[in-house]
């Protein structure tokens, strides 16, 4: 926020000054600075314009994750797919999936997991798929696309087995 706006609005809030490397000024809720983070949060696919990731330089700085909107690229030049949703699990961006709705199916066209995703990544992926399928009224999940490697594909298929 511009300084004049901040000077006018901040006194009416609970916000306190906070230090963020690379920022001139920052404000935070005091509870966010003193409380402990929840160790677990359900995995979820984020939309391309989710507030957490829409500003790509911040996403790269905070998560080490590069998000690119590839819908306008020719299909042959897309690396991750047409409309790719990042996978957020345990406070980290651990992968991405190109998802589509086809009839009663939530169809996974392509999947990629980050190198730091960890051993539980396939289960996080399956959980996020189940959640999204239920939220969009899909009765089946279909994994049609390629995974980052054969072992990842097998783990994801096994995790999704009997998903709905």
PDB file of C-alpha atoms in Angstrom:
ATOM      1  CA  UNK A   1       0.000   0.000   0.000  1.00  0.00           C
ATOM      2  CA  UNK A   2       1.221   3.517  -0.621  1.00  0.00           C
ATOM      3  CA  UNK A   3       2.578   5.230   2.512  1.00  0.00           C
ATOM      4  CA  UNK A   4      -0.259   7.810   2.794  1.00  0.00           C
ATOM      5  CA  UNK A   5      -2.850   5.029   2.657  1.00  0.00           C
ATOM      6  CA  UNK A   6      -0.922   2.983   5.218  1.00  0.00           C
ATOM      7  CA  UNK A   7      -0.642   5.975   7.576  1.00  0.00           C
ATOM      8  CA  UNK A   8      -4.405   6.451   7.379  1.00  0.00           C
ATOM      9  CA  UNK A   9      -5.507   2.780   7.655  1.00  0.00           C
ATOM     10  CA  UNK A  10      -3.001   0.984   9.904  1.00  0.00           C
ATOM     11  CA  UNK A  11      -3.891   2.840  13.150  1.00  0.00           C
ATOM     12  CA  UNK A  12      -7.440   1.442  12.855  1.00  0.00           C
ATOM     13  CA  UNK A  13      -6.119  -2.148  12.772  1.00  0.00           C
ATOM     14  CA  UNK A  14      -4.221  -4.517  15.052  1.00  0.00           C
ATOM     15  CA  UNK A  15      -1.291  -4.618  12.619  1.00  0.00           C
ATOM     16  CA  UNK A  16       2.248  -4.140  13.908  1.00  0.00           C
ATOM     17  CA  UNK A  17       5.465  -3.406  12.008  1.00  0.00           C
ATOM     18  CA  UNK A  18       7.289  -6.500  10.775  1.00  0.00           C
ATOM     19  CA  UNK A  19      10.578  -7.097   8.993  1.00  0.00           C
ATOM     20  CA  UNK A  20      10.570  -8.796   5.608  1.00  0.00           C
ATOM     21  CA  UNK A  21      13.892  -9.086   3.770  1.00  0.00           C
ATOM     22  CA  UNK A  22      13.857  -6.892   0.689  1.00  0.00           C
ATOM     23  CA  UNK A  23      10.839  -4.804   1.753  1.00  0.00           C
ATOM     24  CA  UNK A  24      10.951  -1.228   2.962  1.00  0.00           C
ATOM     25  CA  UNK A  25       8.009  -1.664   5.360  1.00  0.00           C
ATOM     26  CA  UNK A  26       5.693  -4.495   6.264  1.00  0.00           C
ATOM     27  CA  UNK A  27       2.755  -4.983   8.602  1.00  0.00           C
ATOM     28  CA  UNK A  28       1.459  -8.161  10.207  1.00  0.00           C
ATOM     29  CA  UNK A  29      -1.207  -9.366  12.587  1.00  0.00           C
ATOM     30  CA  UNK A  30       0.503  -9.922  15.984  1.00  0.00           C
ATOM     31  CA  UNK A  31      -1.098 -13.374  16.299  1.00  0.00           C
ATOM     32  CA  UNK A  32       0.566 -14.414  13.044  1.00  0.00           C
ATOM     33  CA  UNK A  33       3.943 -13.435  14.484  1.00  0.00           C
ATOM     34  CA  UNK A  34       3.578 -15.204  17.823  1.00  0.00           C
ATOM     35  CA  UNK A  35       1.435 -18.280  17.187  1.00  0.00           C
ATOM     36  CA  UNK A  36       2.843 -21.546  15.936  1.00  0.00           C
ATOM     37  CA  UNK A  37       1.942 -22.723  12.476  1.00  0.00           C
ATOM     38  CA  UNK A  38      -0.427 -25.611  12.097  1.00  0.00           C
ATOM     39  CA  UNK A  39       1.676 -28.643  11.185  1.00  0.00           C
ATOM     40  CA  UNK A  40      -0.850 -30.048   8.721  1.00  0.00           C
ATOM     41  CA  UNK A  41      -3.322 -28.649   6.304  1.00  0.00           C
ATOM     42  CA  UNK A  42      -5.259 -30.589   3.728  1.00  0.00           C
ATOM     43  CA  UNK A  43      -3.603 -30.611   0.310  1.00  0.00           C
ATOM     44  CA  UNK A  44      -5.361 -28.507  -2.298  1.00  0.00           C
ATOM     45  CA  UNK A  45      -4.969 -27.495  -5.922  1.00  0.00           C
ATOM     46  CA  UNK A  46      -4.729 -23.724  -6.336  1.00  0.00           C
ATOM     47  CA  UNK A  47      -6.290 -21.861  -9.218  1.00  0.00           C
ATOM     48  CA  UNK A  48      -3.922 -20.009 -11.531  1.00  0.00           C
ATOM     49  CA  UNK A  49      -4.971 -16.647 -10.148  1.00  0.00           C
ATOM     50  CA  UNK A  50      -5.061 -17.588  -6.463  1.00  0.00           C
ATOM     51  CA  UNK A  51      -3.777 -14.742  -4.278  1.00  0.00           C
ATOM     52  CA  UNK A  52      -0.993 -16.962  -2.963  1.00  0.00           C
ATOM     53  CA  UNK A  53       0.619 -17.404  -6.390  1.00  0.00           C
ATOM     54  CA  UNK A  54      -0.581 -14.693  -8.773  1.00  0.00           C
ATOM     55  CA  UNK A  55       2.519 -12.533  -8.240  1.00  0.00           C
ATOM     56  CA  UNK A  56       5.090 -14.866  -9.777  1.00  0.00           C
ATOM     57  CA  UNK A  57       8.285 -13.249  -8.378  1.00  0.00           C
ATOM     58  CA  UNK A  58       6.936 -13.605  -4.808  1.00  0.00           C
ATOM     59  CA  UNK A  59       5.940 -17.223  -5.451  1.00  0.00           C
ATOM     60  CA  UNK A  60       9.455 -17.987  -6.635  1.00  0.00           C
ATOM     61  CA  UNK A  61      11.036 -16.177  -3.646  1.00  0.00           C
ATOM     62  CA  UNK A  62       8.798 -17.746  -0.984  1.00  0.00           C
ATOM     63  CA  UNK A  63       8.362 -21.247  -2.381  1.00  0.00           C
ATOM     64  CA  UNK A  64      11.140 -21.712  -4.942  1.00  0.00           C
ATOM     65  CA  UNK A  65       8.316 -22.521  -7.361  1.00  0.00           C
ATOM     66  CA  UNK A  66       7.975 -21.209 -10.896  1.00  0.00           C
ATOM     67  CA  UNK A  67       4.398 -20.870 -12.091  1.00  0.00           C
ATOM     68  CA  UNK A  68       3.773 -20.119 -15.762  1.00  0.00           C
ATOM     69  CA  UNK A  69       0.408 -19.581 -17.446  1.00  0.00           C
ATOM     70  CA  UNK A  70       0.777 -21.679 -20.587  1.00  0.00           C
ATOM     71  CA  UNK A  71      -2.730 -21.569 -22.032  1.00  0.00           C
ATOM     72  CA  UNK A  72      -1.737 -19.091 -24.719  1.00  0.00           C
ATOM     73  CA  UNK A  73       1.344 -21.003 -25.801  1.00  0.00           C
ATOM     74  CA  UNK A  74       1.117 -23.431 -28.723  1.00  0.00           C
ATOM     75  CA  UNK A  75       0.535 -26.955 -27.365  1.00  0.00           C
ATOM     76  CA  UNK A  76       3.974 -28.129 -28.494  1.00  0.00           C
ATOM     77  CA  UNK A  77       5.658 -25.418 -26.381  1.00  0.00           C
ATOM     78  CA  UNK A  78       3.779 -26.117 -23.151  1.00  0.00           C
ATOM     79  CA  UNK A  79       5.873 -27.729 -20.476  1.00  0.00           C
ATOM     80  CA  UNK A  80       3.211 -28.553 -17.885  1.00  0.00           C
ATOM     81  CA  UNK A  81      -0.084 -28.301 -19.772  1.00  0.00           C
ATOM     82  CA  UNK A  82      -2.914 -25.975 -20.728  1.00  0.00           C
ATOM     83  CA  UNK A  83      -4.412 -24.880 -17.382  1.00  0.00           C
ATOM     84  CA  UNK A  84      -2.037 -26.044 -14.685  1.00  0.00           C
ATOM     85  CA  UNK A  85      -2.982 -25.885 -11.010  1.00  0.00           C
ATOM     86  CA  UNK A  86      -0.213 -25.879  -8.378  1.00  0.00           C
ATOM     87  CA  UNK A  87      -0.516 -28.394  -5.541  1.00  0.00           C
ATOM     88  CA  UNK A  88      -0.189 -26.906  -2.044  1.00  0.00           C
ATOM     89  CA  UNK A  89       0.513 -29.404   0.745  1.00  0.00           C
ATOM     90  CA  UNK A  90       1.968 -28.873   4.226  1.00  0.00           C
ATOM     91  CA  UNK A  91       2.643 -25.207   3.455  1.00  0.00           C
ATOM     92  CA  UNK A  92       4.742 -26.004   0.371  1.00  0.00           C
ATOM     93  CA  UNK A  93       4.067 -25.986  -3.349  1.00  0.00           C
ATOM     94  CA  UNK A  94       5.018 -29.566  -4.196  1.00  0.00           C
ATOM     95  CA  UNK A  95       3.687 -30.110  -7.688  1.00  0.00           C
ATOM     96  CA  UNK A  96       1.248 -29.190 -10.408  1.00  0.00           C
ATOM     97  CA  UNK A  97      -1.430 -30.835 -12.501  1.00  0.00           C
ATOM     98  CA  UNK A  98      -3.201 -30.037 -15.743  1.00  0.00           C
ATOM     99  CA  UNK A  99      -6.810 -30.801 -14.874  1.00  0.00           C
ATOM    100  CA  UNK A 100      -9.974 -30.978 -16.947  1.00  0.00           C
ATOM    101  CA  UNK A 101     -13.618 -31.792 -16.380  1.00  0.00           C
ATOM    102  CA  UNK A 102     -14.832 -34.409 -18.862  1.00  0.00           C
ATOM    103  CA  UNK A 103     -18.383 -35.605 -18.272  1.00  0.00           C
ATOM    104  CA  UNK A 104     -18.509 -37.195 -14.825  1.00  0.00           C
ATOM    105  CA  UNK A 105     -14.715 -37.352 -14.622  1.00  0.00           C
ATOM    106  CA  UNK A 106     -12.090 -35.140 -13.142  1.00  0.00           C
ATOM    107  CA  UNK A 107      -9.401 -35.889 -15.702  1.00  0.00           C
ATOM    108  CA  UNK A 108      -5.745 -35.406 -14.859  1.00  0.00           C
ATOM    109  CA  UNK A 109      -4.045 -34.688 -18.162  1.00  0.00           C
ATOM    110  CA  UNK A 110      -0.521 -34.183 -16.856  1.00  0.00           C
ATOM    111  CA  UNK A 111       1.208 -34.249 -13.469  1.00  0.00           C
ATOM    112  CA  UNK A 112       4.545 -32.986 -12.254  1.00  0.00           C
ATOM    113  CA  UNK A 113       6.014 -33.128  -8.764  1.00  0.00           C
ATOM    114  CA  UNK A 114       8.800 -30.897  -7.500  1.00  0.00           C
ATOM    115  CA  UNK A 115      12.111 -32.555  -6.513  1.00  0.00           C
ATOM    116  CA  UNK A 116      11.488 -31.588  -2.853  1.00  0.00           C
ATOM    117  CA  UNK A 117       7.927 -32.998  -2.849  1.00  0.00           C
ATOM    118  CA  UNK A 118       8.747 -35.845  -0.467  1.00  0.00           C
ATOM    119  CA  UNK A 119       7.513 -39.397  -0.093  1.00  0.00           C
ATOM    120  CA  UNK A 120       3.930 -38.453   0.733  1.00  0.00           C
ATOM    121  CA  UNK A 121       3.487 -36.446  -2.468  1.00  0.00           C
ATOM    122  CA  UNK A 122       1.449 -39.086  -4.304  1.00  0.00           C
ATOM    123  CA  UNK A 123      -0.984 -39.295  -1.374  1.00  0.00           C
ATOM    124  CA  UNK A 124      -1.221 -35.492  -1.177  1.00  0.00           C
ATOM    125  CA  UNK A 125      -1.932 -35.472  -4.908  1.00  0.00           C
ATOM    126  CA  UNK A 126      -4.655 -38.124  -4.569  1.00  0.00           C
ATOM    127  CA  UNK A 127      -6.251 -36.313  -1.611  1.00  0.00           C
ATOM    128  CA  UNK A 128      -6.338 -33.019  -3.532  1.00  0.00           C
ATOM    129  CA  UNK A 129      -7.876 -34.831  -6.525  1.00  0.00           C
ATOM    130  CA  UNK A 130     -10.602 -36.368  -4.346  1.00  0.00           C
ATOM    131  CA  UNK A 131     -11.354 -32.991  -2.754  1.00  0.00           C
ATOM    132  CA  UNK A 132     -11.563 -31.228  -6.119  1.00  0.00           C
ATOM    133  CA  UNK A 133     -13.673 -33.996  -7.657  1.00  0.00           C
ATOM    134  CA  UNK A 134     -16.144 -33.843  -4.770  1.00  0.00           C
ATOM    135  CA  UNK A 135     -16.280 -30.040  -4.866  1.00  0.00           C
ATOM    136  CA  UNK A 136     -17.034 -30.026  -8.604  1.00  0.00           C
ATOM    137  CA  UNK A 137     -19.523 -32.892  -8.538  1.00  0.00           C
ATOM    138  CA  UNK A 138     -17.332 -35.350 -10.437  1.00  0.00           C
ATOM    139  CA  UNK A 139     -17.887 -39.010  -9.620  1.00  0.00           C
ATOM    140  CA  UNK A 140     -14.650 -40.417 -11.062  1.00  0.00           C
ATOM    141  CA  UNK A 141     -11.001 -39.425 -11.260  1.00  0.00           C
ATOM    142  CA  UNK A 142      -9.113 -40.423 -14.367  1.00  0.00           C
ATOM    143  CA  UNK A 143      -5.338 -40.150 -14.668  1.00  0.00           C
ATOM    144  CA  UNK A 144      -4.730 -40.066 -18.420  1.00  0.00           C
ATOM    145  CA  UNK A 145      -1.600 -37.999 -18.765  1.00  0.00           C
ATOM    146  CA  UNK A 146       2.047 -38.487 -18.216  1.00  0.00           C
ATOM    147  CA  UNK A 147       3.691 -38.059 -14.848  1.00  0.00           C
ATOM    148  CA  UNK A 148       7.166 -36.652 -14.395  1.00  0.00           C
ATOM    149  CA  UNK A 149       8.606 -40.177 -14.441  1.00  0.00           C
ATOM    150  CA  UNK A 150       7.272 -43.765 -14.499  1.00  0.00           C
ATOM    151  CA  UNK A 151       7.751 -44.344 -10.747  1.00  0.00           C
ATOM    152  CA  UNK A 152       5.788 -41.173  -9.939  1.00  0.00           C
ATOM    153  CA  UNK A 153       3.015 -42.240 -12.310  1.00  0.00           C
ATOM    154  CA  UNK A 154       2.742 -45.644 -10.628  1.00  0.00           C
ATOM    155  CA  UNK A 155       2.673 -44.073  -7.147  1.00  0.00           C
ATOM    156  CA  UNK A 156      -0.053 -41.643  -8.218  1.00  0.00           C
ATOM    157  CA  UNK A 157      -2.165 -44.378  -9.821  1.00  0.00           C
ATOM    158  CA  UNK A 158      -1.816 -46.509  -6.682  1.00  0.00           C
ATOM    159  CA  UNK A 159      -2.765 -43.556  -4.449  1.00  0.00           C
ATOM    160  CA  UNK A 160      -5.807 -42.839  -6.624  1.00  0.00           C
ATOM    161  CA  UNK A 161      -6.910 -46.466  -6.809  1.00  0.00           C
ATOM    162  CA  UNK A 162     -10.476 -46.522  -5.584  1.00  0.00           C
ATOM    163  CA  UNK A 163     -10.479 -42.731  -5.151  1.00  0.00           C
ATOM    164  CA  UNK A 164     -14.228 -42.392  -5.541  1.00  0.00           C
TER     165      UNK A 164
END
